[in-house]
Coordinates of C-alpha atoms in Angstrom, one line a residue:
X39 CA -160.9 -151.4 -25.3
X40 CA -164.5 -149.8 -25.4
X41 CA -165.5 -148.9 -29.4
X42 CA -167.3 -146.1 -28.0
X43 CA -164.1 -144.7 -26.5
X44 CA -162.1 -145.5 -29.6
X45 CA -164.8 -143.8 -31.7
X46 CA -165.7 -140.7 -29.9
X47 CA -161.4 -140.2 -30.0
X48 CA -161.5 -140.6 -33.7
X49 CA -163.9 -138.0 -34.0
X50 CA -161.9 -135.6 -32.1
X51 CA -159.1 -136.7 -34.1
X52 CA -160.5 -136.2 -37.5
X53 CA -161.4 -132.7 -36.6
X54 CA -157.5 -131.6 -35.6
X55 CA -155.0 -133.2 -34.1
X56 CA -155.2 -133.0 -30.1
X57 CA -152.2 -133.2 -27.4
X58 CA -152.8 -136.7 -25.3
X59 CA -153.6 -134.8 -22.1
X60 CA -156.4 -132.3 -24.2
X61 CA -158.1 -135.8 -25.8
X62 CA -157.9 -137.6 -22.3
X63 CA -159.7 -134.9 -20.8
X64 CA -162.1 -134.9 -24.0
X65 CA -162.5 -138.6 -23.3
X66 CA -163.2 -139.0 -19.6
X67 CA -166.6 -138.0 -19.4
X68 CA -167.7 -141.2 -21.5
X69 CA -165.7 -143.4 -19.5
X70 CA -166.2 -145.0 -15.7
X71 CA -162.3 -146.2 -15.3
X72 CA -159.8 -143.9 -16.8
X73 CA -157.3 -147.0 -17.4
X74 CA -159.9 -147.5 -19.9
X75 CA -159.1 -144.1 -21.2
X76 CA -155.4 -144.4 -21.0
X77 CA -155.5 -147.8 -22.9
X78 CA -157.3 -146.3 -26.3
X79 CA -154.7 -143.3 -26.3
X80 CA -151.7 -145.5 -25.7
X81 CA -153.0 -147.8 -28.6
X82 CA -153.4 -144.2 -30.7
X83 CA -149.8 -143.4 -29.9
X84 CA -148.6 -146.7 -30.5
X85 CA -150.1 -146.4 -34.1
X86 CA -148.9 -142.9 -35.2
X87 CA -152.9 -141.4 -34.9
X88 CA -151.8 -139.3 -31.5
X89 CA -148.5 -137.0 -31.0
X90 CA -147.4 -134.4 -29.0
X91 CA -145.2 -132.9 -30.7
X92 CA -146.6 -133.1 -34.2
X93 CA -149.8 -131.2 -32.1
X94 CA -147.1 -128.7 -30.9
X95 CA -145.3 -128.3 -33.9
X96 CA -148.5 -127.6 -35.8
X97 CA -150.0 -125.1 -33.1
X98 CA -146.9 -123.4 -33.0
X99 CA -146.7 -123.0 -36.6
X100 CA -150.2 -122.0 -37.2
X101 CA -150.8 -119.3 -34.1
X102 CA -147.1 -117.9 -34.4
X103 CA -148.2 -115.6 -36.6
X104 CA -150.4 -114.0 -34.2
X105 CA -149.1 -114.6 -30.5
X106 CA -145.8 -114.7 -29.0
X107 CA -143.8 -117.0 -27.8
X108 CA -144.6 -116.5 -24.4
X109 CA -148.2 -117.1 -25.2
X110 CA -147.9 -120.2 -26.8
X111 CA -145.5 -121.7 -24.5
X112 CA -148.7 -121.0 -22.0
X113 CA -151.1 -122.9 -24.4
X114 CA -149.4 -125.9 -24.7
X115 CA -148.8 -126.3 -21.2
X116 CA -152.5 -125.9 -20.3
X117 CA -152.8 -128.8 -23.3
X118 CA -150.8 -131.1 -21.4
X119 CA -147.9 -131.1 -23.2
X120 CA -144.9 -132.0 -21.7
X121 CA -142.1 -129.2 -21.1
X122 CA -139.3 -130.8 -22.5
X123 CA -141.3 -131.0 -25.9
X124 CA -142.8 -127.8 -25.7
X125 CA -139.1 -126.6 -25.4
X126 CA -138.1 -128.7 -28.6
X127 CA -140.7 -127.2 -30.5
X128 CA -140.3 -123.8 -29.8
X129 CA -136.7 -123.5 -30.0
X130 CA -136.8 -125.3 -33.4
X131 CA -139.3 -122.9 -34.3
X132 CA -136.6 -120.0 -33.4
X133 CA -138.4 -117.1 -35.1
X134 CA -137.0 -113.7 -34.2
X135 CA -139.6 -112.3 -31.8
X136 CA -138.7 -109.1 -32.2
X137 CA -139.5 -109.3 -36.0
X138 CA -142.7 -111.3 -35.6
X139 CA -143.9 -108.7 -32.6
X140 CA -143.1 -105.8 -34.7
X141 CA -145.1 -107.4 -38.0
X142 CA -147.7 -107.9 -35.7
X143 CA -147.7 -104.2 -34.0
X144 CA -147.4 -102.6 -37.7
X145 CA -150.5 -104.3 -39.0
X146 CA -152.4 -103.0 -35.8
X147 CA -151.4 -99.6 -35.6
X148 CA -150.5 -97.5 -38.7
X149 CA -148.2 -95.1 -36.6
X150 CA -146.4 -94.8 -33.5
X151 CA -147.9 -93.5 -30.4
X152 CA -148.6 -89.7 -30.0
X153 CA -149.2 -89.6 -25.9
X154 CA -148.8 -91.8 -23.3
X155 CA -152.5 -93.3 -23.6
X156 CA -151.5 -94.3 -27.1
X157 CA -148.5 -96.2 -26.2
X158 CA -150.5 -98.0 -23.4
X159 CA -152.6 -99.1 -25.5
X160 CA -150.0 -100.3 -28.1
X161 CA -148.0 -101.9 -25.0
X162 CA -151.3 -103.6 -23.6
X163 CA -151.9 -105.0 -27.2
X164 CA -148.7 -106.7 -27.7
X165 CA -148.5 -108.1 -23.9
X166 CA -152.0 -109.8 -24.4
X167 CA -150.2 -111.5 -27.2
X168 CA -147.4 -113.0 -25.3
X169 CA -144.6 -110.9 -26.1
X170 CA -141.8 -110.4 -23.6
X171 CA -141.9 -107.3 -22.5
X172 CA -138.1 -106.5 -23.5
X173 CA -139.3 -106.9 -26.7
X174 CA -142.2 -104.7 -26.5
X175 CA -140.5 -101.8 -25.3
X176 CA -138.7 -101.9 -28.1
X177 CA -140.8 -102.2 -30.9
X178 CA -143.4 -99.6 -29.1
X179 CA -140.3 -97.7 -28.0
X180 CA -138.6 -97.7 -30.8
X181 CA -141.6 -97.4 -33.4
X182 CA -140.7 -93.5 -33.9
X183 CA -137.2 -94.1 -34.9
X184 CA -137.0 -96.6 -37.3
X185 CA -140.4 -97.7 -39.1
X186 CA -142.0 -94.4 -39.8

């Protein structure tokens, strides 16, 4: 097992915790033979220093607060993690989208929509944050009838 491998994934590691497929691909570029590569992060997993899900359960928790569900499902996937965790992890997560997109619209916008350029706007807001779009119509939708 190269040191400098080892090392370099330490760093990375001090920093925040990674998913294995983000740190593999973190790793290759110091590395001829990505067994090599494979071997330091299976000896990482092995010892506790490398987890999926504790890197999924921790994004999850800290980026909830400002994207959806839909948007973090995408994230993790592009990480590398695997489905089955990312389905784990976000179902025991369970917040109540709806509440959670409608915190995030009121702290945005400090009333509902006047025209239609407005509400587009609001609408294009809450999609680029991962929201379903069920749920957007109905915070957006219903932002005149029961919040102001």
């Amino acid at each position: 097992m190269s040191s400098v491998l080892r090392n370099k994934a330490l760093q990375h590691l001090a920093r925040r915790d990674h998913a294995r497929g983000e740190l593999r691909q973190k790793l290759l570029p110091f590395s001829e033979d990505p067994s090599e590569v494979d071997a330091v992060l299976d000896d990482f997993v092995e010892r506790g220093w490398l987890s999926d899900t504790r890197f999924a359960e921790q994004w999850v928790f800290y980026r909830s607060a400002r994207y959806g569900p839909q948007r973090l499902r995408a994230e993790l996937q592009q990480k590398g993690v695997a489905s089955d965790i990312i389905s784990a992890v976000m179902e025991e997560h369970g917040d109540d989208e709806l509440a959670q997109a409608r915190a995030l619209w009121r702290k945005k916008f400090d009333s509902p929509p006047q025209d239609i350029k407005e509400k587009n706007k609001q609408l294009r807001f809450l999609i680029s944050r991962g929201f379903s779009v069920s749920v957007i119509y109905k915070v957006v939708g219903g932002a005149e009838d029961d919040d102001f």
